[in-house]
mmCIF file with all atom_site columns, C-alpha atoms and ligand atoms in Angstrom:
data_model
loop_
_atom_site.group_PDB
_atom_site.id
_atom_site.type_symbol
_atom_site.label_atom_id
_atom_site.label_alt_id
_atom_site.label_comp_id
_atom_site.label_asym_id
_atom_site.label_entity_id
_atom_site.label_seq_id
_atom_site.pdbx_PDB_ins_code
_atom_site.Cartn_x
_atom_site.Cartn_y
_atom_site.Cartn_z
_atom_site.occupancy
_atom_site.B_iso_or_equiv
_atom_site.pdbx_formal_charge
_atom_site.auth_seq_id
_atom_site.auth_comp_id
_atom_site.auth_asym_id
_atom_site.auth_atom_id
_atom_site.pdbx_PDB_model_num
ATOM   1   C  CA  . UNK A 1 1   ? 3.043  -34.936 28.394 1.00 60.00 ? 1   UNK A CA  1
ATOM   2   C  CA  . UNK A 1 2   ? 4.833  -34.569 25.017 1.00 67.00 ? 2   UNK A CA  1
ATOM   3   C  CA  . UNK A 1 3   ? 6.137  -31.057 23.650 1.00 79.00 ? 3   UNK A CA  1
ATOM   4   C  CA  . UNK A 1 4   ? 5.161  -29.166 21.112 1.00 87.00 ? 4   UNK A CA  1
ATOM   5   C  CA  . UNK A 1 5   ? 7.161  -30.062 17.767 1.00 95.00 ? 5   UNK A CA  1
ATOM   6   C  CA  . UNK A 1 6   ? 9.042  -27.331 16.688 1.00 97.00 ? 6   UNK A CA  1
ATOM   7   C  CA  . UNK A 1 7   ? 10.301 -26.279 12.992 1.00 96.00 ? 7   UNK A CA  1
ATOM   8   C  CA  . UNK A 1 8   ? 12.087 -23.357 11.593 1.00 97.00 ? 8   UNK A CA  1
ATOM   9   C  CA  . UNK A 1 9   ? 11.480 -22.403 7.781  1.00 96.00 ? 9   UNK A CA  1
ATOM   10  C  CA  . UNK A 1 10  ? 14.856 -21.929 7.172  1.00 97.00 ? 10  UNK A CA  1
ATOM   11  C  CA  . UNK A 1 11  ? 16.150 -25.355 7.888  1.00 98.00 ? 11  UNK A CA  1
ATOM   12  C  CA  . UNK A 1 12  ? 16.646 -28.063 5.049  1.00 98.00 ? 12  UNK A CA  1
ATOM   13  C  CA  . UNK A 1 13  ? 15.641 -30.998 7.442  1.00 98.00 ? 13  UNK A CA  1
ATOM   14  C  CA  . UNK A 1 14  ? 12.776 -29.395 8.381  1.00 98.00 ? 14  UNK A CA  1
ATOM   15  C  CA  . UNK A 1 15  ? 11.710 -28.631 4.951  1.00 98.00 ? 15  UNK A CA  1
ATOM   16  C  CA  . UNK A 1 16  ? 12.328 -32.333 4.400  1.00 98.00 ? 16  UNK A CA  1
ATOM   17  C  CA  . UNK A 1 17  ? 9.645  -33.454 7.020  1.00 98.00 ? 17  UNK A CA  1
ATOM   18  C  CA  . UNK A 1 18  ? 7.548  -31.331 5.417  1.00 97.00 ? 18  UNK A CA  1
ATOM   19  C  CA  . UNK A 1 19  ? 7.823  -32.615 2.169  1.00 97.00 ? 19  UNK A CA  1
ATOM   20  C  CA  . UNK A 1 20  ? 8.958  -29.283 0.662  1.00 97.00 ? 20  UNK A CA  1
ATOM   21  C  CA  . UNK A 1 21  ? 12.342 -31.027 -0.305 1.00 97.00 ? 21  UNK A CA  1
ATOM   22  C  CA  . UNK A 1 22  ? 12.067 -34.577 -1.894 1.00 98.00 ? 22  UNK A CA  1
ATOM   23  C  CA  . UNK A 1 23  ? 13.920 -37.292 -0.016 1.00 98.00 ? 23  UNK A CA  1
ATOM   24  C  CA  . UNK A 1 24  ? 14.006 -40.915 -0.018 1.00 98.00 ? 24  UNK A CA  1
ATOM   25  C  CA  . UNK A 1 25  ? 12.108 -41.525 2.372  1.00 98.00 ? 25  UNK A CA  1
ATOM   26  C  CA  . UNK A 1 26  ? 12.855 -45.100 4.887  1.00 98.00 ? 26  UNK A CA  1
ATOM   27  C  CA  . UNK A 1 27  ? 11.188 -45.073 8.171  1.00 98.00 ? 27  UNK A CA  1
ATOM   28  C  CA  . UNK A 1 28  ? 8.435  -42.518 9.380  1.00 98.00 ? 28  UNK A CA  1
ATOM   29  C  CA  . UNK A 1 29  ? 7.169  -42.252 13.132 1.00 98.00 ? 29  UNK A CA  1
ATOM   30  C  CA  . UNK A 1 30  ? 5.147  -39.819 15.230 1.00 98.00 ? 30  UNK A CA  1
ATOM   31  C  CA  . UNK A 1 31  ? 8.788  -38.453 16.603 1.00 98.00 ? 31  UNK A CA  1
ATOM   32  C  CA  . UNK A 1 32  ? 11.028 -39.409 13.869 1.00 98.00 ? 32  UNK A CA  1
ATOM   33  C  CA  . UNK A 1 33  ? 11.434 -39.372 9.533  1.00 98.00 ? 33  UNK A CA  1
ATOM   34  C  CA  . UNK A 1 34  ? 14.678 -41.126 8.212  1.00 98.00 ? 34  UNK A CA  1
ATOM   35  C  CA  . UNK A 1 35  ? 16.210 -41.221 4.468  1.00 99.00 ? 35  UNK A CA  1
ATOM   36  C  CA  . UNK A 1 36  ? 18.820 -42.116 2.350  1.00 98.00 ? 36  UNK A CA  1
ATOM   37  C  CA  . UNK A 1 37  ? 21.769 -39.579 2.675  1.00 98.00 ? 37  UNK A CA  1
ATOM   38  C  CA  . UNK A 1 38  ? 22.094 -37.826 -0.809 1.00 98.00 ? 38  UNK A CA  1
ATOM   39  C  CA  . UNK A 1 39  ? 26.009 -37.643 -0.115 1.00 98.00 ? 39  UNK A CA  1
ATOM   40  C  CA  . UNK A 1 40  ? 26.907 -41.343 1.376  1.00 98.00 ? 40  UNK A CA  1
ATOM   41  C  CA  . UNK A 1 41  ? 30.008 -42.211 2.486  1.00 98.00 ? 41  UNK A CA  1
ATOM   42  C  CA  . UNK A 1 42  ? 29.095 -45.887 1.818  1.00 98.00 ? 42  UNK A CA  1
ATOM   43  C  CA  . UNK A 1 43  ? 26.067 -47.744 -0.227 1.00 98.00 ? 43  UNK A CA  1
ATOM   44  C  CA  . UNK A 1 44  ? 22.535 -47.445 2.720  1.00 98.00 ? 44  UNK A CA  1
ATOM   45  C  CA  . UNK A 1 45  ? 23.947 -44.339 4.435  1.00 98.00 ? 45  UNK A CA  1
ATOM   46  C  CA  . UNK A 1 46  ? 20.932 -43.003 6.070  1.00 99.00 ? 46  UNK A CA  1
ATOM   47  C  CA  . UNK A 1 47  ? 19.801 -40.107 8.244  1.00 99.00 ? 47  UNK A CA  1
ATOM   48  C  CA  . UNK A 1 48  ? 17.372 -40.163 11.330 1.00 99.00 ? 48  UNK A CA  1
ATOM   49  C  CA  . UNK A 1 49  ? 15.918 -37.037 12.176 1.00 98.00 ? 49  UNK A CA  1
ATOM   50  C  CA  . UNK A 1 50  ? 13.335 -35.546 15.014 1.00 98.00 ? 50  UNK A CA  1
ATOM   51  C  CA  . UNK A 1 51  ? 10.261 -33.880 13.678 1.00 98.00 ? 51  UNK A CA  1
ATOM   52  C  CA  . UNK A 1 52  ? 11.083 -31.273 15.606 1.00 98.00 ? 52  UNK A CA  1
ATOM   53  C  CA  . UNK A 1 53  ? 13.789 -28.821 14.932 1.00 98.00 ? 53  UNK A CA  1
ATOM   54  C  CA  . UNK A 1 54  ? 16.708 -28.713 17.569 1.00 98.00 ? 54  UNK A CA  1
ATOM   55  C  CA  . UNK A 1 55  ? 20.152 -28.262 16.246 1.00 98.00 ? 55  UNK A CA  1
ATOM   56  C  CA  . UNK A 1 56  ? 21.849 -29.567 19.221 1.00 98.00 ? 56  UNK A CA  1
ATOM   57  C  CA  . UNK A 1 57  ? 21.340 -33.392 20.951 1.00 98.00 ? 57  UNK A CA  1
ATOM   58  C  CA  . UNK A 1 58  ? 21.514 -31.538 24.191 1.00 98.00 ? 58  UNK A CA  1
ATOM   59  C  CA  . UNK A 1 59  ? 18.523 -29.466 23.266 1.00 98.00 ? 59  UNK A CA  1
ATOM   60  C  CA  . UNK A 1 60  ? 15.835 -32.252 22.352 1.00 98.00 ? 60  UNK A CA  1
ATOM   61  C  CA  . UNK A 1 61  ? 13.105 -33.820 24.185 1.00 97.00 ? 61  UNK A CA  1
ATOM   62  C  CA  . UNK A 1 62  ? 13.811 -37.063 25.353 1.00 97.00 ? 62  UNK A CA  1
ATOM   63  C  CA  . UNK A 1 63  ? 10.549 -38.723 23.387 1.00 97.00 ? 63  UNK A CA  1
ATOM   64  C  CA  . UNK A 1 64  ? 12.348 -37.847 20.112 1.00 98.00 ? 64  UNK A CA  1
ATOM   65  C  CA  . UNK A 1 65  ? 16.166 -39.139 21.412 1.00 98.00 ? 65  UNK A CA  1
ATOM   66  C  CA  . UNK A 1 66  ? 14.023 -42.830 22.663 1.00 98.00 ? 66  UNK A CA  1
ATOM   67  C  CA  . UNK A 1 67  ? 12.684 -43.111 19.135 1.00 98.00 ? 67  UNK A CA  1
ATOM   68  C  CA  . UNK A 1 68  ? 15.317 -42.685 17.129 1.00 98.00 ? 68  UNK A CA  1
ATOM   69  C  CA  . UNK A 1 69  ? 17.626 -45.555 17.807 1.00 98.00 ? 69  UNK A CA  1
ATOM   70  C  CA  . UNK A 1 70  ? 15.119 -48.059 17.293 1.00 98.00 ? 70  UNK A CA  1
ATOM   71  C  CA  . UNK A 1 71  ? 14.817 -46.326 13.566 1.00 98.00 ? 71  UNK A CA  1
ATOM   72  C  CA  . UNK A 1 72  ? 18.900 -46.888 13.561 1.00 98.00 ? 72  UNK A CA  1
ATOM   73  C  CA  . UNK A 1 73  ? 18.102 -50.579 14.765 1.00 98.00 ? 73  UNK A CA  1
ATOM   74  C  CA  . UNK A 1 74  ? 15.876 -51.243 12.104 1.00 98.00 ? 74  UNK A CA  1
ATOM   75  C  CA  . UNK A 1 75  ? 17.708 -49.646 9.145  1.00 98.00 ? 75  UNK A CA  1
ATOM   76  C  CA  . UNK A 1 76  ? 20.415 -51.684 10.596 1.00 98.00 ? 76  UNK A CA  1
ATOM   77  C  CA  . UNK A 1 77  ? 18.803 -55.053 10.323 1.00 98.00 ? 77  UNK A CA  1
ATOM   78  C  CA  . UNK A 1 78  ? 17.273 -54.328 7.005  1.00 98.00 ? 78  UNK A CA  1
ATOM   79  C  CA  . UNK A 1 79  ? 20.554 -53.874 5.332  1.00 98.00 ? 79  UNK A CA  1
ATOM   80  C  CA  . UNK A 1 80  ? 21.962 -57.233 7.407  1.00 98.00 ? 80  UNK A CA  1
ATOM   81  C  CA  . UNK A 1 81  ? 24.862 -55.146 8.044  1.00 98.00 ? 81  UNK A CA  1
ATOM   82  C  CA  . UNK A 1 82  ? 27.473 -56.444 10.455 1.00 98.00 ? 82  UNK A CA  1
ATOM   83  C  CA  . UNK A 1 83  ? 29.873 -53.578 10.645 1.00 98.00 ? 83  UNK A CA  1
ATOM   84  C  CA  . UNK A 1 84  ? 28.375 -49.963 10.788 1.00 98.00 ? 84  UNK A CA  1
ATOM   85  C  CA  . UNK A 1 85  ? 28.602 -46.822 12.627 1.00 98.00 ? 85  UNK A CA  1
ATOM   86  C  CA  . UNK A 1 86  ? 25.873 -44.604 14.316 1.00 98.00 ? 86  UNK A CA  1
ATOM   87  C  CA  . UNK A 1 87  ? 27.085 -41.350 13.883 1.00 98.00 ? 87  UNK A CA  1
ATOM   88  C  CA  . UNK A 1 88  ? 25.346 -37.949 15.734 1.00 98.00 ? 88  UNK A CA  1
ATOM   89  C  CA  . UNK A 1 89  ? 27.903 -34.943 15.441 1.00 98.00 ? 89  UNK A CA  1
ATOM   90  C  CA  . UNK A 1 90  ? 26.852 -31.690 17.543 1.00 98.00 ? 90  UNK A CA  1
ATOM   91  C  CA  . UNK A 1 91  ? 28.801 -28.055 16.211 1.00 98.00 ? 91  UNK A CA  1
ATOM   92  C  CA  . UNK A 1 92  ? 31.046 -27.367 13.238 1.00 98.00 ? 92  UNK A CA  1
ATOM   93  C  CA  . UNK A 1 93  ? 34.291 -28.358 14.459 1.00 98.00 ? 93  UNK A CA  1
ATOM   94  C  CA  . UNK A 1 94  ? 32.572 -31.818 15.376 1.00 98.00 ? 94  UNK A CA  1
ATOM   95  C  CA  . UNK A 1 95  ? 31.552 -31.828 11.821 1.00 98.00 ? 95  UNK A CA  1
ATOM   96  C  CA  . UNK A 1 96  ? 27.846 -30.849 11.737 1.00 98.00 ? 96  UNK A CA  1
ATOM   97  C  CA  . UNK A 1 97  ? 27.192 -29.377 8.796  1.00 98.00 ? 97  UNK A CA  1
ATOM   98  C  CA  . UNK A 1 98  ? 22.911 -29.729 9.112  1.00 98.00 ? 98  UNK A CA  1
ATOM   99  C  CA  . UNK A 1 99  ? 22.289 -27.872 12.401 1.00 98.00 ? 99  UNK A CA  1
ATOM   100 C  CA  . UNK A 1 100 ? 19.001 -30.302 13.195 1.00 98.00 ? 100 UNK A CA  1
ATOM   101 C  CA  . UNK A 1 101 ? 20.058 -32.969 15.207 1.00 98.00 ? 101 UNK A CA  1
ATOM   102 C  CA  . UNK A 1 102 ? 20.420 -36.218 12.721 1.00 98.00 ? 102 UNK A CA  1
ATOM   103 C  CA  . UNK A 1 103 ? 21.754 -39.687 13.505 1.00 99.00 ? 103 UNK A CA  1
ATOM   104 C  CA  . UNK A 1 104 ? 23.756 -40.973 10.681 1.00 99.00 ? 104 UNK A CA  1
ATOM   105 C  CA  . UNK A 1 105 ? 23.741 -45.263 9.842  1.00 99.00 ? 105 UNK A CA  1
ATOM   106 C  CA  . UNK A 1 106 ? 26.550 -45.497 7.893  1.00 98.00 ? 106 UNK A CA  1
ATOM   107 C  CA  . UNK A 1 107 ? 27.722 -49.011 6.581  1.00 98.00 ? 107 UNK A CA  1
ATOM   108 C  CA  . UNK A 1 108 ? 31.282 -50.481 6.806  1.00 98.00 ? 108 UNK A CA  1
ATOM   109 C  CA  . UNK A 1 109 ? 31.369 -53.093 4.261  1.00 98.00 ? 109 UNK A CA  1
ATOM   110 C  CA  . UNK A 1 110 ? 34.935 -53.091 4.325  1.00 98.00 ? 110 UNK A CA  1
ATOM   111 C  CA  . UNK A 1 111 ? 38.185 -51.380 5.817  1.00 97.00 ? 111 UNK A CA  1
ATOM   112 C  CA  . UNK A 1 112 ? 38.996 -49.372 3.240  1.00 97.00 ? 112 UNK A CA  1
ATOM   113 C  CA  . UNK A 1 113 ? 39.247 -45.860 3.850  1.00 97.00 ? 113 UNK A CA  1
ATOM   114 C  CA  . UNK A 1 114 ? 37.443 -45.650 0.382  1.00 97.00 ? 114 UNK A CA  1
ATOM   115 C  CA  . UNK A 1 115 ? 33.973 -46.273 1.556  1.00 98.00 ? 115 UNK A CA  1
ATOM   116 C  CA  . UNK A 1 116 ? 32.001 -46.008 5.544  1.00 98.00 ? 116 UNK A CA  1
ATOM   117 C  CA  . UNK A 1 117 ? 33.209 -43.545 8.209  1.00 98.00 ? 117 UNK A CA  1
ATOM   118 C  CA  . UNK A 1 118 ? 37.360 -42.867 8.308  1.00 98.00 ? 118 UNK A CA  1
ATOM   119 C  CA  . UNK A 1 119 ? 37.826 -42.337 12.375 1.00 96.00 ? 119 UNK A CA  1
ATOM   120 C  CA  . UNK A 1 120 ? 40.513 -40.448 14.205 1.00 95.00 ? 120 UNK A CA  1
ATOM   121 C  CA  . UNK A 1 121 ? 40.903 -41.791 17.218 1.00 96.00 ? 121 UNK A CA  1
ATOM   122 C  CA  . UNK A 1 122 ? 43.676 -39.740 18.835 1.00 97.00 ? 122 UNK A CA  1
ATOM   123 C  CA  . UNK A 1 123 ? 43.470 -41.656 22.655 1.00 98.00 ? 123 UNK A CA  1
ATOM   124 C  CA  . UNK A 1 124 ? 45.248 -39.904 25.420 1.00 97.00 ? 124 UNK A CA  1
ATOM   125 C  CA  . UNK A 1 125 ? 46.994 -41.714 28.217 1.00 97.00 ? 125 UNK A CA  1
ATOM   126 C  CA  . UNK A 1 126 ? 45.545 -39.482 31.745 1.00 97.00 ? 126 UNK A CA  1
ATOM   127 C  CA  . UNK A 1 127 ? 47.043 -40.407 34.992 1.00 98.00 ? 127 UNK A CA  1
ATOM   128 C  CA  . UNK A 1 128 ? 44.699 -41.955 37.777 1.00 98.00 ? 128 UNK A CA  1
ATOM   129 C  CA  . UNK A 1 129 ? 44.529 -39.001 39.421 1.00 98.00 ? 129 UNK A CA  1
ATOM   130 C  CA  . UNK A 1 130 ? 43.510 -36.656 36.986 1.00 98.00 ? 130 UNK A CA  1
ATOM   131 C  CA  . UNK A 1 131 ? 40.761 -39.552 36.283 1.00 98.00 ? 131 UNK A CA  1
ATOM   132 C  CA  . UNK A 1 132 ? 39.500 -39.659 39.446 1.00 98.00 ? 132 UNK A CA  1
ATOM   133 C  CA  . UNK A 1 133 ? 39.308 -35.957 39.981 1.00 98.00 ? 133 UNK A CA  1
ATOM   134 C  CA  . UNK A 1 134 ? 37.589 -35.499 36.476 1.00 98.00 ? 134 UNK A CA  1
ATOM   135 C  CA  . UNK A 1 135 ? 35.385 -38.256 37.938 1.00 98.00 ? 135 UNK A CA  1
ATOM   136 C  CA  . UNK A 1 136 ? 34.590 -36.575 41.169 1.00 98.00 ? 136 UNK A CA  1
ATOM   137 C  CA  . UNK A 1 137 ? 33.270 -33.557 39.294 1.00 98.00 ? 137 UNK A CA  1
ATOM   138 C  CA  . UNK A 1 138 ? 31.448 -35.101 36.493 1.00 98.00 ? 138 UNK A CA  1
ATOM   139 C  CA  . UNK A 1 139 ? 29.310 -37.022 39.182 1.00 98.00 ? 139 UNK A CA  1
ATOM   140 C  CA  . UNK A 1 140 ? 28.662 -33.591 40.973 1.00 98.00 ? 140 UNK A CA  1
ATOM   141 C  CA  . UNK A 1 141 ? 27.615 -32.269 37.504 1.00 97.00 ? 141 UNK A CA  1
ATOM   142 C  CA  . UNK A 1 142 ? 25.169 -34.871 37.035 1.00 98.00 ? 142 UNK A CA  1
ATOM   143 C  CA  . UNK A 1 143 ? 23.195 -34.660 40.286 1.00 97.00 ? 143 UNK A CA  1
ATOM   144 C  CA  . UNK A 1 144 ? 22.682 -30.925 39.518 1.00 97.00 ? 144 UNK A CA  1
ATOM   145 C  CA  . UNK A 1 145 ? 21.221 -31.350 35.946 1.00 93.00 ? 145 UNK A CA  1
HETATM 146 P  P1  . LIG B 2 .   ? 26.735 -33.662 9.021  1.00 97.64 ? 201 LIG B P1  1
HETATM 147 O  O1  . LIG B 2 .   ? 27.577 -33.248 8.880  1.00 97.64 ? 201 LIG B O1  1
HETATM 148 O  O2  . LIG B 2 .   ? 26.774 -34.753 10.527 1.00 97.64 ? 201 LIG B O2  1
HETATM 149 O  O3  . LIG B 2 .   ? 25.873 -32.134 9.456  1.00 97.64 ? 201 LIG B O3  1
HETATM 150 O  O4  . LIG B 2 .   ? 25.456 -34.636 7.940  1.00 97.64 ? 201 LIG B O4  1
HETATM 151 C  C1  . LIG B 2 .   ? 24.814 -33.696 7.546  1.00 97.64 ? 201 LIG B C1  1
HETATM 152 C  C2  . LIG B 2 .   ? 24.751 -35.017 6.123  1.00 97.64 ? 201 LIG B C2  1
HETATM 153 O  O5  . LIG B 2 .   ? 22.929 -34.497 5.745  1.00 97.64 ? 201 LIG B O5  1
HETATM 154 C  C3  . LIG B 2 .   ? 25.529 -35.112 5.050  1.00 97.64 ? 201 LIG B C3  1
HETATM 155 O  O6  . LIG B 2 .   ? 25.662 -36.367 4.953  1.00 97.64 ? 201 LIG B O6  1
HETATM 156 C  C4  . LIG B 2 .   ? 24.609 -34.706 4.050  1.00 97.64 ? 201 LIG B C4  1
HETATM 157 O  O7  . LIG B 2 .   ? 25.537 -35.517 2.891  1.00 97.64 ? 201 LIG B O7  1
HETATM 158 C  C5  . LIG B 2 .   ? 23.256 -34.720 4.120  1.00 97.64 ? 201 LIG B C5  1
HETATM 159 N  N1  . LIG B 2 .   ? 22.651 -33.836 3.385  1.00 97.64 ? 201 LIG B N1  1
HETATM 160 C  C6  . LIG B 2 .   ? 22.496 -32.590 3.271  1.00 97.64 ? 201 LIG B C6  1
HETATM 161 N  N2  . LIG B 2 .   ? 21.318 -32.365 2.594  1.00 97.64 ? 201 LIG B N2  1
HETATM 162 C  C7  . LIG B 2 .   ? 20.798 -33.320 2.117  1.00 97.64 ? 201 LIG B C7  1
HETATM 163 C  C8  . LIG B 2 .   ? 19.237 -33.641 1.781  1.00 97.64 ? 201 LIG B C8  1
HETATM 164 N  N3  . LIG B 2 .   ? 18.476 -32.889 1.417  1.00 97.64 ? 201 LIG B N3  1
HETATM 165 N  N4  . LIG B 2 .   ? 18.664 -35.408 1.654  1.00 97.64 ? 201 LIG B N4  1
HETATM 166 C  C9  . LIG B 2 .   ? 20.010 -36.191 2.126  1.00 97.64 ? 201 LIG B C9  1
HETATM 167 N  N5  . LIG B 2 .   ? 20.856 -35.732 2.933  1.00 97.64 ? 201 LIG B N5  1
HETATM 168 C  C10 . LIG B 2 .   ? 21.305 -34.754 3.136  1.00 97.64 ? 201 LIG B C10 1
HETATM 169 ZN ZN1 . LIG B 2 .   ? 15.274 -28.161 11.355 1.00 97.64 ? 202 LIG B ZN1 1
#
């Protein structure tokens, strides 16, 4: 059974869904709304938002999550994108500015840092026994969620 969609009057993305704030709409379904980002990192940068107010991904019911990625695929296909990032930020220090779950579709038309997402990737080299212990801990926790 589908959950009842939540809406927050102070939320800018809830206002966009309701049509109280204008947007350049792309795709709309029963569960999602997508539109052009007004501060694009590259031409065609789009956002997909669930029609349910949840600040972070883990707070969002699965039916909304399941609806979002096919829209990302459609937006990428419509633009003929070869290189792009799907990004979803949770929390201020993880670069989330708007506290309503959203998925970015960010075209990466060239290798230049001037357009598209610029990613830092500070990979670590953990010892195998550290990874093994972490793996066991996570598997135990996953079995309880
Ligand atoms: P994030 O940092 O992941 O929270 O991204 C928020 C995104 O929302 C930014 O890329 C903004 O440019 C975008 N944004 C904020 N307000 C609007 C708006 N009214 N219409 C379209 N995009 C918006
Ligand atoms: Zn909202």
